[in-house]
PDB file of C-alpha atoms in Angstrom:
ATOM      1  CA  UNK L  24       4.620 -17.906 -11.705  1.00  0.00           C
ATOM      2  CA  UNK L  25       3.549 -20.966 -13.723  1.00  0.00           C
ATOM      3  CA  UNK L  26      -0.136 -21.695 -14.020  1.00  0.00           C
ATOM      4  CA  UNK L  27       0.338 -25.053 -11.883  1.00  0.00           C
ATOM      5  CA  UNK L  28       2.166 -23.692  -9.228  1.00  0.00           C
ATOM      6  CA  UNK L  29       0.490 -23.516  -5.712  1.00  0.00           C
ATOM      7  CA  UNK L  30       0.190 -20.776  -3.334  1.00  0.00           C
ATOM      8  CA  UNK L  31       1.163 -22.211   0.304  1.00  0.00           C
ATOM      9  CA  UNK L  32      -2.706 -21.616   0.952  1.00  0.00           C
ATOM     10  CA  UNK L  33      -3.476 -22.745  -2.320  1.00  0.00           C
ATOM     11  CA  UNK L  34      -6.193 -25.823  -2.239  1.00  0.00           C
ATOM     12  CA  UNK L  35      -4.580 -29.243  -3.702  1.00  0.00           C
ATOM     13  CA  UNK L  36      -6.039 -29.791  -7.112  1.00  0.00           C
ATOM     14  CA  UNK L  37      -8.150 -32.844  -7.687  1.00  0.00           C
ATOM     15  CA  UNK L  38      -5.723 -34.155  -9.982  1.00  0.00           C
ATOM     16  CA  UNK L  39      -2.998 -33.847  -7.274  1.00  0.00           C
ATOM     17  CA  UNK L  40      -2.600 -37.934  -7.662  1.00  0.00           C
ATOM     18  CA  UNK L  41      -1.547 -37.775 -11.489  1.00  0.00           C
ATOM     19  CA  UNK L  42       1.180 -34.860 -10.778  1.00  0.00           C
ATOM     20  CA  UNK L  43       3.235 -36.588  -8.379  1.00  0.00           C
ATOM     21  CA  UNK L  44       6.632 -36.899  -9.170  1.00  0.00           C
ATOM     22  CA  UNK L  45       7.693 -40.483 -10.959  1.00  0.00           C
ATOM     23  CA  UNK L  46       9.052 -42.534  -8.239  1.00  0.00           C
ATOM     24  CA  UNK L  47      12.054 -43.786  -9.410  1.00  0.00           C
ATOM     25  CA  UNK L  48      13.269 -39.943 -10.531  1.00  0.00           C
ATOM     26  CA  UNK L  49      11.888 -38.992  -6.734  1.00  0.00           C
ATOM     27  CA  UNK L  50      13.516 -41.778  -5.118  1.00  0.00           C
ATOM     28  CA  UNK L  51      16.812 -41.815  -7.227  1.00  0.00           C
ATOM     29  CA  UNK L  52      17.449 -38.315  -5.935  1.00  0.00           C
ATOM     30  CA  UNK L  53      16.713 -38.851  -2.171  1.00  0.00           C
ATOM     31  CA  UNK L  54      18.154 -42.758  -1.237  1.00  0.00           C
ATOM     32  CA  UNK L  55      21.912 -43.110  -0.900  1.00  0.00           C
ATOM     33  CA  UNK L  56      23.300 -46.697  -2.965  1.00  0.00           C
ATOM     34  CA  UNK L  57      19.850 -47.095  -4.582  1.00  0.00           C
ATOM     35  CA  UNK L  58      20.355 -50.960  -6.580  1.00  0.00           C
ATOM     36  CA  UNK L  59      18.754 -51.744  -9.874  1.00  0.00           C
ATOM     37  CA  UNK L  60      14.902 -52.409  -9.433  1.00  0.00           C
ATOM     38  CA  UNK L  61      13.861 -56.415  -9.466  1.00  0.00           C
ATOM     39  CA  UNK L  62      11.320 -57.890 -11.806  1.00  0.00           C
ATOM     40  CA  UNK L  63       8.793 -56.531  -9.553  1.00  0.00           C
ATOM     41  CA  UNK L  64       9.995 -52.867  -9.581  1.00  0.00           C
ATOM     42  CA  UNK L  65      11.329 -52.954  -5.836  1.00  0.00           C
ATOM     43  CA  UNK L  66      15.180 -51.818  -5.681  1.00  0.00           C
ATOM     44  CA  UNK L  67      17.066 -51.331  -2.067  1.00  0.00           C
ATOM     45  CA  UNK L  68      18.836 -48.722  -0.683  1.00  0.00           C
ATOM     46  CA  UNK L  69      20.550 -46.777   2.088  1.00  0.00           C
ATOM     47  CA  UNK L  70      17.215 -45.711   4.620  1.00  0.00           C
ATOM     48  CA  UNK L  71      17.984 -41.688   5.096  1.00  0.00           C
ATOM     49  CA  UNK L  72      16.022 -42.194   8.585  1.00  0.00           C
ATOM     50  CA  UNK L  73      18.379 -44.187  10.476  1.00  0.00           C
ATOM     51  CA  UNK L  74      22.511 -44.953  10.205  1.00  0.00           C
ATOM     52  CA  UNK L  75      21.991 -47.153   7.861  1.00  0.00           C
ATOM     53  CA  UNK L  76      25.245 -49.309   6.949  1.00  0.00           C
ATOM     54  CA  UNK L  77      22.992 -51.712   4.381  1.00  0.00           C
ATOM     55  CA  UNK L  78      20.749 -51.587   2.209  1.00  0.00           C
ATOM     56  CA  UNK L  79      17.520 -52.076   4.206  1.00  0.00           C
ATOM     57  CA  UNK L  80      15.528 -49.824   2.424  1.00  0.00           C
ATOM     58  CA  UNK L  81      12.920 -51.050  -0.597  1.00  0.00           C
ATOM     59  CA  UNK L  82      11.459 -48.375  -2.573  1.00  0.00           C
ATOM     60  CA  UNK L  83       8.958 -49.552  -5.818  1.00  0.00           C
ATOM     61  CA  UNK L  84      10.436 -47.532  -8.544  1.00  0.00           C
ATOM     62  CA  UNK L  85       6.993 -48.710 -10.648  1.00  0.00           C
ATOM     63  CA  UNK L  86       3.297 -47.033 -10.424  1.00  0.00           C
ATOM     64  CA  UNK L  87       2.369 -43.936  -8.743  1.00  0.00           C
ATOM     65  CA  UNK L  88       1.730 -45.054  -5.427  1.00  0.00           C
ATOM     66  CA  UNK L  89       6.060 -45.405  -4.579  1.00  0.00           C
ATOM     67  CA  UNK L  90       5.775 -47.560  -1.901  1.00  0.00           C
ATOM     68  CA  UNK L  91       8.285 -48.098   0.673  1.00  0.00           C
ATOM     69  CA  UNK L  92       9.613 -50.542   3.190  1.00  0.00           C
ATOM     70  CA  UNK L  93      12.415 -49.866   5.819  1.00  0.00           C
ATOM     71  CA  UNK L  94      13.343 -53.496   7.273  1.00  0.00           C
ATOM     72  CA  UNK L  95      15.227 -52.051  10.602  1.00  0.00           C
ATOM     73  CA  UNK L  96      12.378 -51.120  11.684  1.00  0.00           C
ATOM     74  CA  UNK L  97      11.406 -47.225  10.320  1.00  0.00           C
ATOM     75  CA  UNK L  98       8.051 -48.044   9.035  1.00  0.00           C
ATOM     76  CA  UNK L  99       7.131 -47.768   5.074  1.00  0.00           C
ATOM     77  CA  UNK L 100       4.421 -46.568   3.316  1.00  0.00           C
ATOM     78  CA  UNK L 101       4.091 -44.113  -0.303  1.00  0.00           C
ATOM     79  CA  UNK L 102       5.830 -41.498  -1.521  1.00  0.00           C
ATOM     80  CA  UNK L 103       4.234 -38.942  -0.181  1.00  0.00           C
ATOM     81  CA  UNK L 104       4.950 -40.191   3.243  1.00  0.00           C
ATOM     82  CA  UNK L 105       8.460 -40.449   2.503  1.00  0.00           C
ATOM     83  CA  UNK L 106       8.710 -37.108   1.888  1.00  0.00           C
ATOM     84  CA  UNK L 107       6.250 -36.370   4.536  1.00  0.00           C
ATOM     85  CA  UNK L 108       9.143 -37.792   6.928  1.00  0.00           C
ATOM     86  CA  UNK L 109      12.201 -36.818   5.126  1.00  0.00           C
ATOM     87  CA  UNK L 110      11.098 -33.043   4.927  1.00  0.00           C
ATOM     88  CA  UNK L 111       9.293 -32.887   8.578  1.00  0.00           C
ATOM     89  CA  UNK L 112       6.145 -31.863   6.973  1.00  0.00           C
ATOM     90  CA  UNK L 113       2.556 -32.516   7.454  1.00  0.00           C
ATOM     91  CA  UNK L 114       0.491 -34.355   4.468  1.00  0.00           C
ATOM     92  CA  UNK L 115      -1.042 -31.626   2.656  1.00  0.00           C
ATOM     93  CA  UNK L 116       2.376 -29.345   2.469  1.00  0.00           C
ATOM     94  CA  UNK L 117       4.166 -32.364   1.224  1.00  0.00           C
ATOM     95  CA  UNK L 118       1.907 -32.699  -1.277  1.00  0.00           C
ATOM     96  CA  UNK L 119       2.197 -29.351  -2.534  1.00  0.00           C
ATOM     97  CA  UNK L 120       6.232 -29.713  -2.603  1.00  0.00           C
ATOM     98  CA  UNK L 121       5.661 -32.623  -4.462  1.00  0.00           C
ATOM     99  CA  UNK L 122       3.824 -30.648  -7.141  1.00  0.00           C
ATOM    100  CA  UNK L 123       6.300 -27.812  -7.410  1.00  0.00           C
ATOM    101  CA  UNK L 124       9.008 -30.944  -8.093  1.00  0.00           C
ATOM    102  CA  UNK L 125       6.709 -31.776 -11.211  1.00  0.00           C
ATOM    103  CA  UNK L 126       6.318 -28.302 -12.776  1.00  0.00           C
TER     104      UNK L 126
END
């Protein structure tokens, strides 16, 4: 087992914040027709929480935060609650997924 990886019990390291996963590697892998990012990092996609037909997704491939904004109505926020929603999990287990994506 690598020294970074986290027991399901395992505390969240302080540092948790710089170890998330890069946003637009995260988000590349879990948005269906993700476009090129605009000048101000946001790119659109397919939203994975509804049928989605369009693109009504925005996802900011840029910083560490990974915001996101679903325009039919599903809500937005960071990455973590993207995965937090995606996955069915609670925040402190997505967190720790999150991790293990980064070892």
């Amino acid at each position: 087992m690598s020294r970074h990886a986290l027991k399901p019990s395992a505390r969240i390291p302080d540092n948790w914040r710089d170890r998330l996963p890069d946003p637009a590697m995260y988000y590349g892998q879990h948005v269906a027709k993700l476009g090129k990012p605009n000048g101000t990092g946001w790119a659109q996609g397919q939203c994975p929480f509804h049928d989605d037909h369009n693109k009504s997704l925005s996802v900011c491939l840029v910083g560490e935060r990974g915001g996101w904004r679903c325009f039919a109505g599903c809500g937005g926020g960071d990455l973590i609650g993207f995965h937090s929603r995606l996955r069915g999990l609670d925040f402190r287990t997505s967190v720790r997924e999150l991790l293990e994506v980064c070892r």
